[in-house]
PDB file of N, CA and C in Angstrom:
ATOM      1  N   UNK S 741      10.157 -11.498  18.684  1.00  0.00           N
ATOM      2  CA  UNK S 741       9.206 -11.086  17.666  1.00  0.00           C
ATOM      3  C   UNK S 741       9.223  -9.573  17.504  1.00  0.00           C
ATOM      4  N   UNK S 742       9.350  -8.859  18.623  1.00  0.00           N
ATOM      5  CA  UNK S 742       9.318  -7.404  18.558  1.00  0.00           C
ATOM      6  C   UNK S 742      10.461  -6.856  17.707  1.00  0.00           C
ATOM      7  N   UNK S 743      11.656  -7.429  17.832  1.00  0.00           N
ATOM      8  CA  UNK S 743      12.786  -6.933  17.045  1.00  0.00           C
ATOM      9  C   UNK S 743      12.595  -7.206  15.557  1.00  0.00           C
ATOM     10  N   UNK S 744      11.958  -8.321  15.227  1.00  0.00           N
ATOM     11  CA  UNK S 744      11.668  -8.624  13.822  1.00  0.00           C
ATOM     12  C   UNK S 744      10.703  -7.590  13.265  1.00  0.00           C
ATOM     13  N   UNK S 745       9.663  -7.264  14.026  1.00  0.00           N
ATOM     14  CA  UNK S 745       8.691  -6.266  13.581  1.00  0.00           C
ATOM     15  C   UNK S 745       9.333  -4.895  13.454  1.00  0.00           C
ATOM     16  N   UNK S 746      10.216  -4.560  14.383  1.00  0.00           N
ATOM     17  CA  UNK S 746      10.898  -3.266  14.315  1.00  0.00           C
ATOM     18  C   UNK S 746      11.761  -3.184  13.059  1.00  0.00           C
ATOM     19  N   UNK S 747      12.472  -4.250  12.748  1.00  0.00           N
ATOM     20  CA  UNK S 747      13.308  -4.266  11.549  1.00  0.00           C
ATOM     21  C   UNK S 747      12.466  -4.231  10.280  1.00  0.00           C
ATOM     22  N   UNK S 748      11.261  -4.798  10.326  1.00  0.00           N
ATOM     23  CA  UNK S 748      10.418  -4.847   9.132  1.00  0.00           C
ATOM     24  C   UNK S 748       9.956  -3.463   8.695  1.00  0.00           C
ATOM     25  N   UNK S 749       9.989  -2.501   9.582  1.00  0.00           N
ATOM     26  CA  UNK S 749       9.617  -1.128   9.219  1.00  0.00           C
ATOM     27  C   UNK S 749      10.529  -0.571   8.135  1.00  0.00           C
ATOM     28  N   UNK S 750      11.736  -1.085   8.075  1.00  0.00           N
ATOM     29  CA  UNK S 750      12.741  -0.529   7.179  1.00  0.00           C
ATOM     30  C   UNK S 750      13.038  -1.409   5.975  1.00  0.00           C
ATOM     31  N   UNK S 751      12.297  -2.492   5.818  1.00  0.00           N
ATOM     32  CA  UNK S 751      12.502  -3.380   4.681  1.00  0.00           C
ATOM     33  C   UNK S 751      11.852  -2.766   3.453  1.00  0.00           C
ATOM     34  N   UNK S 752      12.622  -2.664   2.396  1.00  0.00           N
ATOM     35  CA  UNK S 752      12.093  -2.173   1.126  1.00  0.00           C
ATOM     36  C   UNK S 752      12.509  -3.119   0.020  1.00  0.00           C
ATOM     37  N   UNK S 753      11.628  -3.255  -0.958  1.00  0.00           N
ATOM     38  CA  UNK S 753      11.937  -4.041  -2.134  1.00  0.00           C
ATOM     39  C   UNK S 753      12.793  -3.238  -3.098  1.00  0.00           C
ATOM     40  N   UNK S 754      13.012  -3.794  -4.246  1.00  0.00           N
ATOM     41  CA  UNK S 754      13.881  -3.193  -5.257  1.00  0.00           C
ATOM     42  C   UNK S 754      13.442  -1.784  -5.653  1.00  0.00           C
ATOM     43  N   UNK S 755      12.156  -1.523  -5.666  1.00  0.00           N
ATOM     44  CA  UNK S 755      11.657  -0.232  -6.125  1.00  0.00           C
ATOM     45  C   UNK S 755      11.079   0.609  -4.998  1.00  0.00           C
ATOM     46  N   UNK S 756      11.517   0.371  -3.782  1.00  0.00           N
ATOM     47  CA  UNK S 756      11.091   1.169  -2.652  1.00  0.00           C
ATOM     48  C   UNK S 756       9.749   0.789  -2.067  1.00  0.00           C
ATOM     49  N   UNK S 757       9.195  -0.334  -2.487  1.00  0.00           N
ATOM     50  CA  UNK S 757       7.932  -0.806  -1.913  1.00  0.00           C
ATOM     51  C   UNK S 757       8.215  -1.445  -0.556  1.00  0.00           C
ATOM     52  N   UNK S 758       7.298  -1.238   0.390  1.00  0.00           N
ATOM     53  CA  UNK S 758       7.474  -1.868   1.694  1.00  0.00           C
ATOM     54  C   UNK S 758       6.495  -3.029   1.852  1.00  0.00           C
ATOM     55  N   UNK S 759       6.463  -3.611   3.031  1.00  0.00           N
ATOM     56  CA  UNK S 759       5.601  -4.773   3.263  1.00  0.00           C
ATOM     57  C   UNK S 759       4.127  -4.456   3.053  1.00  0.00           C
ATOM     58  N   UNK S 760       3.724  -3.215   3.327  1.00  0.00           N
ATOM     59  CA  UNK S 760       2.322  -2.838   3.127  1.00  0.00           C
ATOM     60  C   UNK S 760       1.978  -2.865   1.639  1.00  0.00           C
ATOM     61  N   UNK S 761       2.908  -2.437   0.787  1.00  0.00           N
ATOM     62  CA  UNK S 761       2.684  -2.506  -0.663  1.00  0.00           C
ATOM     63  C   UNK S 761       2.459  -3.957  -1.106  1.00  0.00           C
ATOM     64  N   UNK S 762       3.302  -4.854  -0.609  1.00  0.00           N
ATOM     65  CA  UNK S 762       3.188  -6.258  -1.008  1.00  0.00           C
ATOM     66  C   UNK S 762       1.898  -6.887  -0.478  1.00  0.00           C
ATOM     67  N   UNK S 763       1.515  -6.531   0.744  1.00  0.00           N
ATOM     68  CA  UNK S 763       0.252  -7.043   1.293  1.00  0.00           C
ATOM     69  C   UNK S 763      -0.933  -6.512   0.490  1.00  0.00           C
ATOM     70  N   UNK S 764      -0.860  -5.260   0.053  1.00  0.00           N
ATOM     71  CA  UNK S 764      -1.941  -4.674  -0.754  1.00  0.00           C
ATOM     72  C   UNK S 764      -2.066  -5.403  -2.088  1.00  0.00           C
ATOM     73  N   UNK S 765      -0.939  -5.774  -2.677  1.00  0.00           N
ATOM     74  CA  UNK S 765      -0.970  -6.531  -3.940  1.00  0.00           C
ATOM     75  C   UNK S 765      -1.700  -7.855  -3.772  1.00  0.00           C
ATOM     76  N   UNK S 766      -1.537  -8.461  -2.609  1.00  0.00           N
ATOM     77  CA  UNK S 766      -2.180  -9.749  -2.342  1.00  0.00           C
ATOM     78  C   UNK S 766      -3.612  -9.598  -1.857  1.00  0.00           C
ATOM     79  N   UNK S 767      -3.978  -8.398  -1.434  1.00  0.00           N
ATOM     80  CA  UNK S 767      -5.360  -8.126  -1.066  1.00  0.00           C
ATOM     81  C   UNK S 767      -5.817  -8.675   0.265  1.00  0.00           C
ATOM     82  N   UNK S 768      -4.895  -9.023   1.142  1.00  0.00           N
ATOM     83  CA  UNK S 768      -5.270  -9.604   2.430  1.00  0.00           C
ATOM     84  C   UNK S 768      -5.449  -8.499   3.471  1.00  0.00           C
ATOM     85  N   UNK S 769      -6.695  -8.171   3.761  1.00  0.00           N
ATOM     86  CA  UNK S 769      -7.007  -7.090   4.698  1.00  0.00           C
ATOM     87  C   UNK S 769      -6.519  -7.418   6.108  1.00  0.00           C
ATOM     88  N   UNK S 770      -6.548  -8.680   6.494  1.00  0.00           N
ATOM     89  CA  UNK S 770      -6.061  -9.053   7.828  1.00  0.00           C
ATOM     90  C   UNK S 770      -4.575  -8.761   7.973  1.00  0.00           C
ATOM     91  N   UNK S 771      -3.807  -9.057   6.949  1.00  0.00           N
ATOM     92  CA  UNK S 771      -2.372  -8.768   7.001  1.00  0.00           C
ATOM     93  C   UNK S 771      -2.140  -7.264   6.953  1.00  0.00           C
ATOM     94  N   UNK S 772      -2.889  -6.549   6.116  1.00  0.00           N
ATOM     95  CA  UNK S 772      -2.773  -5.088   6.083  1.00  0.00           C
ATOM     96  C   UNK S 772      -3.066  -4.502   7.460  1.00  0.00           C
ATOM     97  N   UNK S 773      -4.127  -4.965   8.083  1.00  0.00           N
ATOM     98  CA  UNK S 773      -4.491  -4.496   9.418  1.00  0.00           C
ATOM     99  C   UNK S 773      -3.366  -4.764  10.412  1.00  0.00           C
ATOM    100  N   UNK S 774      -2.801  -5.960  10.365  1.00  0.00           N
ATOM    101  CA  UNK S 774      -1.697  -6.314  11.261  1.00  0.00           C
ATOM    102  C   UNK S 774      -0.497  -5.397  11.043  1.00  0.00           C
ATOM    103  N   UNK S 775      -0.097  -5.227   9.795  1.00  0.00           N
ATOM    104  CA  UNK S 775       1.088  -4.425   9.499  1.00  0.00           C
ATOM    105  C   UNK S 775       0.904  -2.954   9.867  1.00  0.00           C
ATOM    106  N   UNK S 776      -0.283  -2.419   9.591  1.00  0.00           N
ATOM    107  CA  UNK S 776      -0.513  -0.991   9.816  1.00  0.00           C
ATOM    108  C   UNK S 776      -0.883  -0.703  11.271  1.00  0.00           C
ATOM    109  N   UNK S 777      -1.841  -1.438  11.807  1.00  0.00           N
ATOM    110  CA  UNK S 777      -2.329  -1.169  13.162  1.00  0.00           C
ATOM    111  C   UNK S 777      -1.385  -1.727  14.226  1.00  0.00           C
ATOM    112  N   UNK S 778      -1.035  -2.992  14.103  1.00  0.00           N
ATOM    113  CA  UNK S 778      -0.230  -3.646  15.141  1.00  0.00           C
ATOM    114  C   UNK S 778       1.252  -3.293  15.047  1.00  0.00           C
ATOM    115  N   UNK S 779       1.776  -3.226  13.810  1.00  0.00           N
ATOM    116  CA  UNK S 779       3.209  -2.992  13.632  1.00  0.00           C
ATOM    117  C   UNK S 779       3.553  -1.527  13.393  1.00  0.00           C
ATOM    118  N   UNK S 780       2.551  -0.732  13.076  1.00  0.00           N
ATOM    119  CA  UNK S 780       2.789   0.694  12.876  1.00  0.00           C
ATOM    120  C   UNK S 780       3.454   1.063  11.566  1.00  0.00           C
ATOM    121  N   UNK S 781       3.347   0.187  10.555  1.00  0.00           N
ATOM    122  CA  UNK S 781       3.930   0.533   9.258  1.00  0.00           C
ATOM    123  C   UNK S 781       3.089   1.612   8.582  1.00  0.00           C
ATOM    124  N   UNK S 782       3.728   2.407   7.766  1.00  0.00           N
ATOM    125  CA  UNK S 782       3.101   3.572   7.149  1.00  0.00           C
ATOM    126  C   UNK S 782       2.348   3.195   5.874  1.00  0.00           C
ATOM    127  N   UNK S 783       1.017   3.342   5.858  1.00  0.00           N
ATOM    128  CA  UNK S 783       0.245   3.029   4.654  1.00  0.00           C
ATOM    129  C   UNK S 783       0.274   4.144   3.614  1.00  0.00           C
ATOM    130  N   UNK S 784       0.983   5.239   3.926  1.00  0.00           N
ATOM    131  CA  UNK S 784       1.074   6.359   2.985  1.00  0.00           C
ATOM    132  C   UNK S 784       2.480   6.523   2.419  1.00  0.00           C
ATOM    133  N   UNK S 785       3.315   5.510   2.602  1.00  0.00           N
ATOM    134  CA  UNK S 785       4.660   5.536   2.039  1.00  0.00           C
ATOM    135  C   UNK S 785       4.587   5.217   0.554  1.00  0.00           C
ATOM    136  N   UNK S 786       5.194   6.059  -0.255  1.00  0.00           N
ATOM    137  CA  UNK S 786       5.191   5.853  -1.707  1.00  0.00           C
ATOM    138  C   UNK S 786       6.391   5.009  -2.128  1.00  0.00           C
ATOM    139  N   UNK S 787       6.189   4.163  -3.127  1.00  0.00           N
ATOM    140  CA  UNK S 787       7.318   3.434  -3.704  1.00  0.00           C
ATOM    141  C   UNK S 787       8.183   4.448  -4.446  1.00  0.00           C
ATOM    142  N   UNK S 788       9.459   4.158  -4.561  1.00  0.00           N
ATOM    143  CA  UNK S 788      10.375   5.137  -5.141  1.00  0.00           C
ATOM    144  C   UNK S 788      10.352   5.167  -6.663  1.00  0.00           C
ATOM    145  N   UNK S 789       9.920   4.099  -7.304  1.00  0.00           N
ATOM    146  CA  UNK S 789       9.984   4.070  -8.768  1.00  0.00           C
ATOM    147  C   UNK S 789       8.809   4.767  -9.441  1.00  0.00           C
ATOM    148  N   UNK S 790       7.584   4.574  -8.929  1.00  0.00           N
ATOM    149  CA  UNK S 790       6.416   5.145  -9.603  1.00  0.00           C
ATOM    150  C   UNK S 790       5.522   5.962  -8.676  1.00  0.00           C
ATOM    151  N   UNK S 791       5.870   6.028  -7.412  1.00  0.00           N
ATOM    152  CA  UNK S 791       5.088   6.808  -6.465  1.00  0.00           C
ATOM    153  C   UNK S 791       3.792   6.160  -6.039  1.00  0.00           C
ATOM    154  N   UNK S 792       3.709   4.852  -6.201  1.00  0.00           N
ATOM    155  CA  UNK S 792       2.501   4.141  -5.788  1.00  0.00           C
ATOM    156  C   UNK S 792       2.383   4.133  -4.268  1.00  0.00           C
ATOM    157  N   UNK S 793       1.185   4.433  -3.800  1.00  0.00           N
ATOM    158  CA  UNK S 793       0.805   4.152  -2.424  1.00  0.00           C
ATOM    159  C   UNK S 793       0.341   2.696  -2.385  1.00  0.00           C
ATOM    160  N   UNK S 794       0.260   2.083  -1.208  1.00  0.00           N
ATOM    161  CA  UNK S 794      -0.287   0.729  -1.153  1.00  0.00           C
ATOM    162  C   UNK S 794      -1.667   0.615  -1.806  1.00  0.00           C
ATOM    163  N   UNK S 795      -2.487   1.648  -1.703  1.00  0.00           N
ATOM    164  CA  UNK S 795      -3.811   1.608  -2.350  1.00  0.00           C
ATOM    165  C   UNK S 795      -3.683   1.540  -3.869  1.00  0.00           C
ATOM    166  N   UNK S 796      -2.646   2.167  -4.438  1.00  0.00           N
ATOM    167  CA  UNK S 796      -2.402   2.040  -5.879  1.00  0.00           C
ATOM    168  C   UNK S 796      -2.086   0.585  -6.234  1.00  0.00           C
ATOM    169  N   UNK S 797      -1.316  -0.073  -5.373  1.00  0.00           N
ATOM    170  CA  UNK S 797      -0.979  -1.482  -5.608  1.00  0.00           C
ATOM    171  C   UNK S 797      -2.243  -2.336  -5.601  1.00  0.00           C
ATOM    172  N   UNK S 798      -3.104  -2.106  -4.618  1.00  0.00           N
ATOM    173  CA  UNK S 798      -4.352  -2.872  -4.542  1.00  0.00           C
ATOM    174  C   UNK S 798      -5.198  -2.636  -5.789  1.00  0.00           C
ATOM    175  N   UNK S 799      -5.283  -1.392  -6.242  1.00  0.00           N
ATOM    176  CA  UNK S 799      -6.053  -1.071  -7.453  1.00  0.00           C
ATOM    177  C   UNK S 799      -5.440  -1.753  -8.669  1.00  0.00           C
ATOM    178  N   UNK S 800      -4.122  -1.742  -8.748  1.00  0.00           N
ATOM    179  CA  UNK S 800      -3.414  -2.329  -9.888  1.00  0.00           C
ATOM    180  C   UNK S 800      -3.652  -3.830 -10.003  1.00  0.00           C
ATOM    181  N   UNK S 801      -3.773  -4.500  -8.861  1.00  0.00           N
ATOM    182  CA  UNK S 801      -3.950  -5.949  -8.852  1.00  0.00           C
ATOM    183  C   UNK S 801      -5.408  -6.367  -8.695  1.00  0.00           C
ATOM    184  N   UNK S 802      -6.329  -5.398  -8.753  1.00  0.00           N
ATOM    185  CA  UNK S 802      -7.755  -5.714  -8.685  1.00  0.00           C
ATOM    186  C   UNK S 802      -8.233  -6.191  -7.325  1.00  0.00           C
ATOM    187  N   UNK S 803      -7.550  -5.791  -6.282  1.00  0.00           N
ATOM    188  CA  UNK S 803      -7.900  -6.205  -4.918  1.00  0.00           C
ATOM    189  C   UNK S 803      -8.827  -5.154  -4.302  1.00  0.00           C
ATOM    190  N   UNK S 804     -10.095  -5.233  -4.672  1.00  0.00           N
ATOM    191  CA  UNK S 804     -11.081  -4.209  -4.334  1.00  0.00           C
ATOM    192  C   UNK S 804     -11.269  -4.055  -2.824  1.00  0.00           C
ATOM    193  N   UNK S 805     -11.403  -5.160  -2.104  1.00  0.00           N
ATOM    194  CA  UNK S 805     -11.617  -5.074  -0.657  1.00  0.00           C
ATOM    195  C   UNK S 805     -10.444  -4.369   0.022  1.00  0.00           C
ATOM    196  N   UNK S 806      -9.231  -4.738  -0.355  1.00  0.00           N
ATOM    197  CA  UNK S 806      -8.044  -4.106   0.221  1.00  0.00           C
ATOM    198  C   UNK S 806      -7.964  -2.636  -0.184  1.00  0.00           C
ATOM    199  N   UNK S 807      -8.303  -2.344  -1.431  1.00  0.00           N
ATOM    200  CA  UNK S 807      -8.294  -0.966  -1.917  1.00  0.00           C
ATOM    201  C   UNK S 807      -9.240  -0.100  -1.090  1.00  0.00           C
ATOM    202  N   UNK S 808     -10.471  -0.547  -0.906  1.00  0.00           N
ATOM    203  CA  UNK S 808     -11.462   0.220  -0.139  1.00  0.00           C
ATOM    204  C   UNK S 808     -11.014   0.359   1.317  1.00  0.00           C
ATOM    205  N   UNK S 809     -10.500  -0.723   1.894  1.00  0.00           N
ATOM    206  CA  UNK S 809     -10.032  -0.683   3.281  1.00  0.00           C
ATOM    207  C   UNK S 809      -8.917   0.348   3.433  1.00  0.00           C
ATOM    208  N   UNK S 810      -7.960   0.352   2.508  1.00  0.00           N
ATOM    209  CA  UNK S 810      -6.850   1.306   2.582  1.00  0.00           C
ATOM    210  C   UNK S 810      -7.333   2.746   2.419  1.00  0.00           C
ATOM    211  N   UNK S 811      -8.275   2.976   1.511  1.00  0.00           N
ATOM    212  CA  UNK S 811      -8.812   4.328   1.346  1.00  0.00           C
ATOM    213  C   UNK S 811      -9.454   4.812   2.638  1.00  0.00           C
ATOM    214  N   UNK S 812     -10.246   3.953   3.258  1.00  0.00           N
ATOM    215  CA  UNK S 812     -10.904   4.331   4.512  1.00  0.00           C
ATOM    216  C   UNK S 812      -9.887   4.519   5.636  1.00  0.00           C
ATOM    217  N   UNK S 813      -8.924   3.610   5.708  1.00  0.00           N
ATOM    218  CA  UNK S 813      -7.922   3.649   6.773  1.00  0.00           C
ATOM    219  C   UNK S 813      -7.077   4.923   6.718  1.00  0.00           C
ATOM    220  N   UNK S 814      -6.754   5.355   5.518  1.00  0.00           N
ATOM    221  CA  UNK S 814      -5.861   6.500   5.353  1.00  0.00           C
ATOM    222  C   UNK S 814      -6.601   7.798   5.059  1.00  0.00           C
ATOM    223  N   UNK S 815      -7.922   7.708   4.926  1.00  0.00           N
ATOM    224  CA  UNK S 815      -8.733   8.876   4.573  1.00  0.00           C
ATOM    225  C   UNK S 815      -8.222   9.510   3.273  1.00  0.00           C
ATOM    226  N   UNK S 816      -7.846   8.661   2.329  1.00  0.00           N
ATOM    227  CA  UNK S 816      -7.286   9.112   1.053  1.00  0.00           C
ATOM    228  C   UNK S 816      -8.377   9.541   0.085  1.00  0.00           C
ATOM    229  N   UNK S 817      -7.966  10.325  -0.868  1.00  0.00           N
ATOM    230  CA  UNK S 817      -8.862  10.795  -1.921  1.00  0.00           C
ATOM    231  C   UNK S 817      -8.786   9.858  -3.119  1.00  0.00           C
ATOM    232  N   UNK S 818      -9.892   9.704  -3.814  1.00  0.00           N
ATOM    233  CA  UNK S 818      -9.880   8.925  -5.057  1.00  0.00           C
ATOM    234  C   UNK S 818      -9.015   9.588  -6.122  1.00  0.00           C
ATOM    235  N   UNK S 819      -8.657  10.827  -5.904  1.00  0.00           N
ATOM    236  CA  UNK S 819      -7.850  11.561  -6.880  1.00  0.00           C
ATOM    237  C   UNK S 819      -6.354  11.505  -6.578  1.00  0.00           C
ATOM    238  N   UNK S 820      -5.936  10.729  -5.580  1.00  0.00           N
ATOM    239  CA  UNK S 820      -4.501  10.580  -5.314  1.00  0.00           C
ATOM    240  C   UNK S 820      -3.817  10.066  -6.569  1.00  0.00           C
ATOM    241  N   UNK S 821      -2.675  10.629  -6.870  1.00  0.00           N
ATOM    242  CA  UNK S 821      -1.964  10.298  -8.108  1.00  0.00           C
ATOM    243  C   UNK S 821      -0.574   9.739  -7.816  1.00  0.00           C
ATOM    244  N   UNK S 822      -0.085   8.934  -8.746  1.00  0.00           N
ATOM    245  CA  UNK S 822       1.288   8.453  -8.653  1.00  0.00           C
ATOM    246  C   UNK S 822       2.209   9.516  -9.256  1.00  0.00           C
ATOM    247  N   UNK S 823       3.496   9.214  -9.416  1.00  0.00           N
ATOM    248  CA  UNK S 823       4.452  10.188  -9.944  1.00  0.00           C
ATOM    249  C   UNK S 823       4.174  10.570 -11.394  1.00  0.00           C
ATOM    250  N   UNK S 824       3.396   9.767 -12.088  1.00  0.00           N
ATOM    251  CA  UNK S 824       3.089  10.031 -13.497  1.00  0.00           C
ATOM    252  C   UNK S 824       1.729  10.693 -13.681  1.00  0.00           C
ATOM    253  N   UNK S 825       1.061  11.006 -12.579  1.00  0.00           N
ATOM    254  CA  UNK S 825      -0.232  11.666 -12.645  1.00  0.00           C
ATOM    255  C   UNK S 825      -1.413  10.734 -12.772  1.00  0.00           C
ATOM    256  N   UNK S 826      -1.185   9.434 -12.651  1.00  0.00           N
ATOM    257  CA  UNK S 826      -2.267   8.454 -12.775  1.00  0.00           C
ATOM    258  C   UNK S 826      -3.039   8.313 -11.465  1.00  0.00           C
ATOM    259  N   UNK S 827      -4.363   8.338 -11.565  1.00  0.00           N
ATOM    260  CA  UNK S 827      -5.218   8.109 -10.399  1.00  0.00           C
ATOM    261  C   UNK S 827      -5.433   6.605 -10.224  1.00  0.00           C
ATOM    262  N   UNK S 828      -6.141   6.257  -9.169  1.00  0.00           N
ATOM    263  CA  UNK S 828      -6.474   4.850  -8.932  1.00  0.00           C
ATOM    264  C   UNK S 828      -7.264   4.269 -10.105  1.00  0.00           C
ATOM    265  N   UNK S 829      -8.170   5.053 -10.655  1.00  0.00           N
ATOM    266  CA  UNK S 829      -8.984   4.578 -11.777  1.00  0.00           C
ATOM    267  C   UNK S 829      -8.121   4.292 -13.002  1.00  0.00           C
ATOM    268  N   UNK S 830      -7.176   5.184 -13.295  1.00  0.00           N
ATOM    269  CA  UNK S 830      -6.259   4.943 -14.418  1.00  0.00           C
ATOM    270  C   UNK S 830      -5.523   3.614 -14.235  1.00  0.00           C
ATOM    271  N   UNK S 831      -5.038   3.418 -13.024  1.00  0.00           N
ATOM    272  CA  UNK S 831      -4.237   2.227 -12.735  1.00  0.00           C
ATOM    273  C   UNK S 831      -5.087   0.961 -12.784  1.00  0.00           C
ATOM    274  N   UNK S 832      -6.285   1.024 -12.226  1.00  0.00           N
ATOM    275  CA  UNK S 832      -7.171  -0.151 -12.220  1.00  0.00           C
ATOM    276  C   UNK S 832      -7.618  -0.527 -13.625  1.00  0.00           C
ATOM    277  N   UNK S 833      -7.707   0.454 -14.515  1.00  0.00           N
ATOM    278  CA  UNK S 833      -8.199   0.199 -15.875  1.00  0.00           C
ATOM    279  C   UNK S 833      -7.159  -0.469 -16.768  1.00  0.00           C
ATOM    280  N   UNK S 834      -5.918  -0.497 -16.356  1.00  0.00           N
ATOM    281  CA  UNK S 834      -4.862  -1.088 -17.192  1.00  0.00           C
ATOM    282  C   UNK S 834      -5.025  -2.573 -17.340  1.00  0.00           C
TER     283      UNK S 834
END
């Protein structure tokens, strides 16, 4: 199991999203907690295509609980922006 978790640190999707991004899209705080706390994955890694943090993904998919958890976990600002200058509010409003 440990080697699988170690390899998962380096798994990226087509646009540079990692497992934390995908968990944020689904809004499962338990999985986010597991990936970040237990596995040590980086919750501040940006996707390569649009610069989304996992919290941007949660905002984009309307996953409020996951969004708030990620903000608290990372001590992020509500003014964090993606590569296009969009804040969480801009993204959530789409």
